[in-house]
Amino acid sequence: LLGANEGKGFFQMMEHLLYERLSVSVAAVVTMERAVRLTAEYAKDRLVSGKPLLDCQNTRLKVAECKTESAVGRVFLDSCIERFIKGQLDPVTGAMAKQWLTEREFHVVDECVQLHGGYGYMLEYPIARMWTDCRVQRIYAGSNEILKEVIAWSL
């Protein structure tokens, strides 16, 4: 028996999905912000041909793109949190937040792993573990494919 009433477990579970999706969204944004910070620090310290990796234009531009994505994600997340606290966050927006933010999280962390080069794949570096951990974010609390359906139903 799930919950107090037989046959109502699914509905009781659904009441908490919005909170779960928002929690996953928070983790996604925090991970993006940390990945950008770690990558910028790494690129300042890592020397390539005697110069910091961050002196390479491509590296700077990639880190700038990742920082922008995480900043935009933070604004959207903060808006969702405000609406949730006021009881005004609807399930579709919660689904959009979880789906979009975890997709952006994976993209940002993947770019940061790439900028770490071979070190990005070694578990001694936090960025490698972040990449592994963020993969599952697109699955739990409703897979992103299912959430796209939820969003599409609202059209």
mmCIF file with all atom_site columns, C-alpha atoms in Angstrom, residues 10-151:
data_model
loop_
_atom_site.group_PDB
_atom_site.id
_atom_site.type_symbol
_atom_site.label_atom_id
_atom_site.label_alt_id
_atom_site.label_comp_id
_atom_site.label_asym_id
_atom_site.label_entity_id
_atom_site.label_seq_id
_atom_site.pdbx_PDB_ins_code
_atom_site.Cartn_x
_atom_site.Cartn_y
_atom_site.Cartn_z
_atom_site.occupancy
_atom_site.B_iso_or_equiv
_atom_site.pdbx_formal_charge
_atom_site.auth_seq_id
_atom_site.auth_comp_id
_atom_site.auth_asym_id
_atom_site.auth_atom_id
_atom_site.pdbx_PDB_model_num
ATOM 1   C CA . PHE A 1 10  ? 0.231  7.234  -8.123  1.00 0.00 ? 10  PHE A CA 1
ATOM 2   C CA . PHE A 1 11  ? -1.679 10.473 -7.513  1.00 0.00 ? 11  PHE A CA 1
ATOM 3   C CA . GLN A 1 12  ? 0.056  10.983 -4.173  1.00 0.00 ? 12  GLN A CA 1
ATOM 4   C CA . MET A 1 13  ? 3.405  10.437 -5.852  1.00 0.00 ? 13  MET A CA 1
ATOM 5   C CA . MET A 1 14  ? 2.533  12.927 -8.613  1.00 0.00 ? 14  MET A CA 1
ATOM 6   C CA . GLU A 1 15  ? 1.981  15.641 -5.999  1.00 0.00 ? 15  GLU A CA 1
ATOM 7   C CA . HIS A 1 16  ? 5.676  15.489 -5.124  1.00 0.00 ? 16  HIS A CA 1
ATOM 8   C CA . LEU A 1 17  ? 7.089  15.339 -8.660  1.00 0.00 ? 17  LEU A CA 1
ATOM 9   C CA . LEU A 1 18  ? 7.153  19.120 -9.003  1.00 0.00 ? 18  LEU A CA 1
ATOM 10  C CA . TYR A 1 19  ? 9.350  19.396 -5.910  1.00 0.00 ? 19  TYR A CA 1
ATOM 11  C CA . GLU A 1 20  ? 11.596 16.587 -7.154  1.00 0.00 ? 20  GLU A CA 1
ATOM 12  C CA . ARG A 1 21  ? 11.967 18.160 -10.587 1.00 0.00 ? 21  ARG A CA 1
ATOM 13  C CA . LEU A 1 22  ? 12.809 21.497 -9.035  1.00 0.00 ? 22  LEU A CA 1
ATOM 14  C CA . SER A 1 23  ? 15.399 19.816 -6.802  1.00 0.00 ? 23  SER A CA 1
ATOM 15  C CA . VAL A 1 24  ? 17.037 18.188 -9.830  1.00 0.00 ? 24  VAL A CA 1
ATOM 16  C CA . SER A 1 25  ? 17.004 21.597 -11.539 1.00 0.00 ? 25  SER A CA 1
ATOM 17  C CA . VAL A 1 26  ? 18.821 23.139 -8.570  1.00 0.00 ? 26  VAL A CA 1
ATOM 18  C CA . ALA A 1 27  ? 21.493 20.438 -8.758  1.00 0.00 ? 27  ALA A CA 1
ATOM 19  C CA . ALA A 1 28  ? 21.861 21.030 -12.502 1.00 0.00 ? 28  ALA A CA 1
ATOM 20  C CA . VAL A 1 29  ? 22.493 24.751 -12.112 1.00 0.00 ? 29  VAL A CA 1
ATOM 21  C CA . VAL A 1 30  ? 24.884 24.307 -9.200  1.00 0.00 ? 30  VAL A CA 1
ATOM 22  C CA . THR A 1 31  ? 26.822 21.717 -11.212 1.00 0.00 ? 31  THR A CA 1
ATOM 23  C CA . MET A 1 32  ? 27.041 24.031 -14.221 1.00 0.00 ? 32  MET A CA 1
ATOM 24  C CA . GLU A 1 33  ? 28.318 26.900 -12.088 1.00 0.00 ? 33  GLU A CA 1
ATOM 25  C CA . ARG A 1 34  ? 30.908 24.688 -10.384 1.00 0.00 ? 34  ARG A CA 1
ATOM 26  C CA . ALA A 1 35  ? 32.054 23.183 -13.688 1.00 0.00 ? 35  ALA A CA 1
ATOM 27  C CA . VAL A 1 36  ? 32.623 26.640 -15.170 1.00 0.00 ? 36  VAL A CA 1
ATOM 28  C CA . ARG A 1 37  ? 34.521 27.800 -12.076 1.00 0.00 ? 37  ARG A CA 1
ATOM 29  C CA . LEU A 1 38  ? 36.731 24.678 -12.015 1.00 0.00 ? 38  LEU A CA 1
ATOM 30  C CA . THR A 1 39  ? 37.415 24.902 -15.742 1.00 0.00 ? 39  THR A CA 1
ATOM 31  C CA . ALA A 1 40  ? 38.330 28.591 -15.621 1.00 0.00 ? 40  ALA A CA 1
ATOM 32  C CA . GLU A 1 41  ? 40.727 27.902 -12.740 1.00 0.00 ? 41  GLU A CA 1
ATOM 33  C CA . TYR A 1 42  ? 42.225 24.919 -14.548 1.00 0.00 ? 42  TYR A CA 1
ATOM 34  C CA . ALA A 1 43  ? 42.633 26.887 -17.784 1.00 0.00 ? 43  ALA A CA 1
ATOM 35  C CA . LYS A 1 44  ? 44.440 29.693 -15.921 1.00 0.00 ? 44  LYS A CA 1
ATOM 36  C CA . ASP A 1 45  ? 46.893 27.239 -14.351 1.00 0.00 ? 45  ASP A CA 1
ATOM 37  C CA . ARG A 1 46  ? 47.407 24.795 -17.254 1.00 0.00 ? 46  ARG A CA 1
ATOM 38  C CA . LEU A 1 47  ? 50.267 25.849 -19.499 1.00 0.00 ? 47  LEU A CA 1
ATOM 39  C CA . VAL A 1 48  ? 50.283 25.105 -23.222 1.00 0.00 ? 48  VAL A CA 1
ATOM 40  C CA . SER A 1 49  ? 53.411 26.155 -25.101 1.00 0.00 ? 49  SER A CA 1
ATOM 41  C CA . GLY A 1 50  ? 54.414 28.180 -22.061 1.00 0.00 ? 50  GLY A CA 1
ATOM 42  C CA . LYS A 1 51  ? 51.144 30.134 -21.867 1.00 0.00 ? 51  LYS A CA 1
ATOM 43  C CA . PRO A 1 52  ? 47.973 29.560 -19.847 1.00 0.00 ? 52  PRO A CA 1
ATOM 44  C CA . LEU A 1 53  ? 45.346 27.549 -21.688 1.00 0.00 ? 53  LEU A CA 1
ATOM 45  C CA . LEU A 1 54  ? 42.923 30.398 -21.035 1.00 0.00 ? 54  LEU A CA 1
ATOM 46  C CA . ASP A 1 55  ? 45.048 32.591 -23.337 1.00 0.00 ? 55  ASP A CA 1
ATOM 47  C CA . CYS A 1 56  ? 43.790 30.487 -26.266 1.00 0.00 ? 56  CYS A CA 1
ATOM 48  C CA . GLN A 1 57  ? 40.837 32.219 -27.854 1.00 0.00 ? 57  GLN A CA 1
ATOM 49  C CA . ASN A 1 58  ? 38.831 29.019 -28.361 1.00 0.00 ? 58  ASN A CA 1
ATOM 50  C CA . THR A 1 59  ? 39.182 28.137 -24.676 1.00 0.00 ? 59  THR A CA 1
ATOM 51  C CA . ARG A 1 60  ? 38.080 31.591 -23.547 1.00 0.00 ? 60  ARG A CA 1
ATOM 52  C CA . LEU A 1 61  ? 35.083 31.549 -25.872 1.00 0.00 ? 61  LEU A CA 1
ATOM 53  C CA . LYS A 1 62  ? 34.001 28.056 -24.788 1.00 0.00 ? 62  LYS A CA 1
ATOM 54  C CA . VAL A 1 63  ? 34.247 28.989 -21.107 1.00 0.00 ? 63  VAL A CA 1
ATOM 55  C CA . ALA A 1 64  ? 32.349 32.218 -21.842 1.00 0.00 ? 64  ALA A CA 1
ATOM 56  C CA . GLU A 1 65  ? 29.554 30.248 -23.553 1.00 0.00 ? 65  GLU A CA 1
ATOM 57  C CA . CYS A 1 66  ? 29.357 27.850 -20.617 1.00 0.00 ? 66  CYS A CA 1
ATOM 58  C CA . LYS A 1 67  ? 29.266 30.719 -18.135 1.00 0.00 ? 67  LYS A CA 1
ATOM 59  C CA . THR A 1 68  ? 26.450 32.350 -20.100 1.00 0.00 ? 68  THR A CA 1
ATOM 60  C CA . GLU A 1 69  ? 24.431 29.136 -20.194 1.00 0.00 ? 69  GLU A CA 1
ATOM 61  C CA . SER A 1 70  ? 24.809 28.652 -16.452 1.00 0.00 ? 70  SER A CA 1
ATOM 62  C CA . ALA A 1 71  ? 23.855 32.287 -15.775 1.00 0.00 ? 71  ALA A CA 1
ATOM 63  C CA . VAL A 1 72  ? 20.715 32.036 -17.921 1.00 0.00 ? 72  VAL A CA 1
ATOM 64  C CA . GLY A 1 73  ? 19.890 28.769 -16.197 1.00 0.00 ? 73  GLY A CA 1
ATOM 65  C CA . ARG A 1 74  ? 20.272 30.436 -12.787 1.00 0.00 ? 74  ARG A CA 1
ATOM 66  C CA . VAL A 1 75  ? 17.806 33.198 -13.707 1.00 0.00 ? 75  VAL A CA 1
ATOM 67  C CA . PHE A 1 76  ? 15.220 30.670 -14.931 1.00 0.00 ? 76  PHE A CA 1
ATOM 68  C CA . LEU A 1 77  ? 15.744 28.502 -11.841 1.00 0.00 ? 77  LEU A CA 1
ATOM 69  C CA . ASP A 1 78  ? 15.407 31.445 -9.461  1.00 0.00 ? 78  ASP A CA 1
ATOM 70  C CA . SER A 1 79  ? 12.151 32.410 -11.159 1.00 0.00 ? 79  SER A CA 1
ATOM 71  C CA . CYS A 1 80  ? 10.853 28.850 -10.789 1.00 0.00 ? 80  CYS A CA 1
ATOM 72  C CA . ILE A 1 81  ? 11.823 28.758 -7.112  1.00 0.00 ? 81  ILE A CA 1
ATOM 73  C CA . GLU A 1 82  ? 10.007 32.048 -6.466  1.00 0.00 ? 82  GLU A CA 1
ATOM 74  C CA . ARG A 1 83  ? 6.864  30.716 -8.148  1.00 0.00 ? 83  ARG A CA 1
ATOM 75  C CA . PHE A 1 84  ? 7.142  27.406 -6.274  1.00 0.00 ? 84  PHE A CA 1
ATOM 76  C CA . ILE A 1 85  ? 7.361  29.187 -2.906  1.00 0.00 ? 85  ILE A CA 1
ATOM 77  C CA . LYS A 1 86  ? 4.247  31.207 -3.797  1.00 0.00 ? 86  LYS A CA 1
ATOM 78  C CA . GLY A 1 87  ? 2.445  28.033 -4.910  1.00 0.00 ? 87  GLY A CA 1
ATOM 79  C CA . GLN A 1 88  ? 2.345  29.310 -8.493  1.00 0.00 ? 88  GLN A CA 1
ATOM 80  C CA . LEU A 1 89  ? 4.745  26.918 -10.273 1.00 0.00 ? 89  LEU A CA 1
ATOM 81  C CA . ASP A 1 90  ? 2.736  24.812 -12.678 1.00 0.00 ? 90  ASP A CA 1
ATOM 82  C CA . PRO A 1 91  ? 3.745  21.235 -13.596 1.00 0.00 ? 91  PRO A CA 1
ATOM 83  C CA . VAL A 1 92  ? 4.558  22.137 -17.199 1.00 0.00 ? 92  VAL A CA 1
ATOM 84  C CA . THR A 1 93  ? 7.020  24.863 -16.197 1.00 0.00 ? 93  THR A CA 1
ATOM 85  C CA . GLY A 1 94  ? 8.515  22.462 -13.643 1.00 0.00 ? 94  GLY A CA 1
ATOM 86  C CA . ALA A 1 95  ? 8.932  19.908 -16.429 1.00 0.00 ? 95  ALA A CA 1
ATOM 87  C CA . MET A 1 96  ? 10.512 22.537 -18.681 1.00 0.00 ? 96  MET A CA 1
ATOM 88  C CA . ALA A 1 97  ? 12.943 23.532 -15.937 1.00 0.00 ? 97  ALA A CA 1
ATOM 89  C CA . LYS A 1 98  ? 14.067 19.986 -15.240 1.00 0.00 ? 98  LYS A CA 1
ATOM 90  C CA . GLN A 1 99  ? 14.303 19.031 -18.934 1.00 0.00 ? 99  GLN A CA 1
ATOM 91  C CA . TRP A 1 100 ? 16.085 22.148 -20.167 1.00 0.00 ? 100 TRP A CA 1
ATOM 92  C CA . LEU A 1 101 ? 18.401 22.660 -17.209 1.00 0.00 ? 101 LEU A CA 1
ATOM 93  C CA . THR A 1 102 ? 19.631 19.059 -17.165 1.00 0.00 ? 102 THR A CA 1
ATOM 94  C CA . GLU A 1 103 ? 20.256 19.193 -20.931 1.00 0.00 ? 103 GLU A CA 1
ATOM 95  C CA . ARG A 1 104 ? 22.228 22.415 -20.473 1.00 0.00 ? 104 ARG A CA 1
ATOM 96  C CA . GLU A 1 105 ? 24.040 20.879 -17.491 1.00 0.00 ? 105 GLU A CA 1
ATOM 97  C CA . PHE A 1 106 ? 25.212 17.934 -19.557 1.00 0.00 ? 106 PHE A CA 1
ATOM 98  C CA . HIS A 1 107 ? 26.292 20.212 -22.406 1.00 0.00 ? 107 HIS A CA 1
ATOM 99  C CA . VAL A 1 108 ? 28.239 22.574 -20.129 1.00 0.00 ? 108 VAL A CA 1
ATOM 100 C CA . VAL A 1 109 ? 29.954 19.809 -18.159 1.00 0.00 ? 109 VAL A CA 1
ATOM 101 C CA . ASP A 1 110 ? 30.814 17.963 -21.378 1.00 0.00 ? 110 ASP A CA 1
ATOM 102 C CA . GLU A 1 111 ? 32.429 21.122 -22.803 1.00 0.00 ? 111 GLU A CA 1
ATOM 103 C CA . CYS A 1 112 ? 34.358 21.574 -19.552 1.00 0.00 ? 112 CYS A CA 1
ATOM 104 C CA . VAL A 1 113 ? 35.586 17.971 -19.641 1.00 0.00 ? 113 VAL A CA 1
ATOM 105 C CA . GLN A 1 114 ? 36.817 18.594 -23.187 1.00 0.00 ? 114 GLN A CA 1
ATOM 106 C CA . LEU A 1 115 ? 38.728 21.680 -22.088 1.00 0.00 ? 115 LEU A CA 1
ATOM 107 C CA . HIS A 1 116 ? 40.455 19.643 -19.373 1.00 0.00 ? 116 HIS A CA 1
ATOM 108 C CA . GLY A 1 117 ? 41.822 17.346 -22.055 1.00 0.00 ? 117 GLY A CA 1
ATOM 109 C CA . GLY A 1 118 ? 42.934 13.948 -20.805 1.00 0.00 ? 118 GLY A CA 1
ATOM 110 C CA . TYR A 1 119 ? 42.705 15.129 -17.215 1.00 0.00 ? 119 TYR A CA 1
ATOM 111 C CA . GLY A 1 120 ? 38.979 15.609 -17.700 1.00 0.00 ? 120 GLY A CA 1
ATOM 112 C CA . TYR A 1 121 ? 38.586 11.856 -17.978 1.00 0.00 ? 121 TYR A CA 1
ATOM 113 C CA . MET A 1 122 ? 40.528 11.009 -14.833 1.00 0.00 ? 122 MET A CA 1
ATOM 114 C CA . LEU A 1 123 ? 38.443 10.541 -11.710 1.00 0.00 ? 123 LEU A CA 1
ATOM 115 C CA . GLU A 1 124 ? 41.077 12.361 -9.664  1.00 0.00 ? 124 GLU A CA 1
ATOM 116 C CA . TYR A 1 125 ? 39.699 15.525 -11.227 1.00 0.00 ? 125 TYR A CA 1
ATOM 117 C CA . PRO A 1 126 ? 36.275 16.625 -9.943  1.00 0.00 ? 126 PRO A CA 1
ATOM 118 C CA . ILE A 1 127 ? 35.118 17.476 -13.473 1.00 0.00 ? 127 ILE A CA 1
ATOM 119 C CA . ALA A 1 128 ? 35.255 13.797 -14.487 1.00 0.00 ? 128 ALA A CA 1
ATOM 120 C CA . ARG A 1 129 ? 33.018 12.780 -11.604 1.00 0.00 ? 129 ARG A CA 1
ATOM 121 C CA . MET A 1 130 ? 30.657 15.645 -12.362 1.00 0.00 ? 130 MET A CA 1
ATOM 122 C CA . TRP A 1 131 ? 30.311 14.400 -15.945 1.00 0.00 ? 131 TRP A CA 1
ATOM 123 C CA . THR A 1 132 ? 29.503 10.893 -14.745 1.00 0.00 ? 132 THR A CA 1
ATOM 124 C CA . ASP A 1 133 ? 27.026 12.130 -12.145 1.00 0.00 ? 133 ASP A CA 1
ATOM 125 C CA . CYS A 1 134 ? 25.200 14.579 -14.394 1.00 0.00 ? 134 CYS A CA 1
ATOM 126 C CA . ARG A 1 135 ? 24.376 11.935 -16.988 1.00 0.00 ? 135 ARG A CA 1
ATOM 127 C CA . VAL A 1 136 ? 21.654 10.424 -14.797 1.00 0.00 ? 136 VAL A CA 1
ATOM 128 C CA . GLN A 1 137 ? 20.045 13.808 -14.224 1.00 0.00 ? 137 GLN A CA 1
ATOM 129 C CA . ARG A 1 138 ? 18.383 13.539 -17.651 1.00 0.00 ? 138 ARG A CA 1
ATOM 130 C CA . ILE A 1 139 ? 16.762 10.254 -16.577 1.00 0.00 ? 139 ILE A CA 1
ATOM 131 C CA . TYR A 1 140 ? 15.339 10.506 -13.075 1.00 0.00 ? 140 TYR A CA 1
ATOM 132 C CA . ALA A 1 141 ? 12.413 12.679 -11.954 1.00 0.00 ? 141 ALA A CA 1
ATOM 133 C CA . GLY A 1 142 ? 10.952 11.837 -15.350 1.00 0.00 ? 142 GLY A CA 1
ATOM 134 C CA . SER A 1 143 ? 13.192 11.184 -18.329 1.00 0.00 ? 143 SER A CA 1
ATOM 135 C CA . ASN A 1 144 ? 13.687 14.214 -20.527 1.00 0.00 ? 144 ASN A CA 1
ATOM 136 C CA . GLU A 1 145 ? 11.960 12.472 -23.422 1.00 0.00 ? 145 GLU A CA 1
ATOM 137 C CA . ILE A 1 146 ? 8.829  11.980 -21.304 1.00 0.00 ? 146 ILE A CA 1
ATOM 138 C CA . LEU A 1 147 ? 9.024  15.554 -20.030 1.00 0.00 ? 147 LEU A CA 1
ATOM 139 C CA . LYS A 1 148 ? 9.066  16.813 -23.620 1.00 0.00 ? 148 LYS A CA 1
ATOM 140 C CA . GLU A 1 149 ? 5.774  14.945 -24.055 1.00 0.00 ? 149 GLU A CA 1
ATOM 141 C CA . VAL A 1 150 ? 4.372  16.612 -20.919 1.00 0.00 ? 150 VAL A CA 1
ATOM 142 C CA . ILE A 1 151 ? 5.425  19.986 -22.295 1.00 0.00 ? 151 ILE A CA 1
#
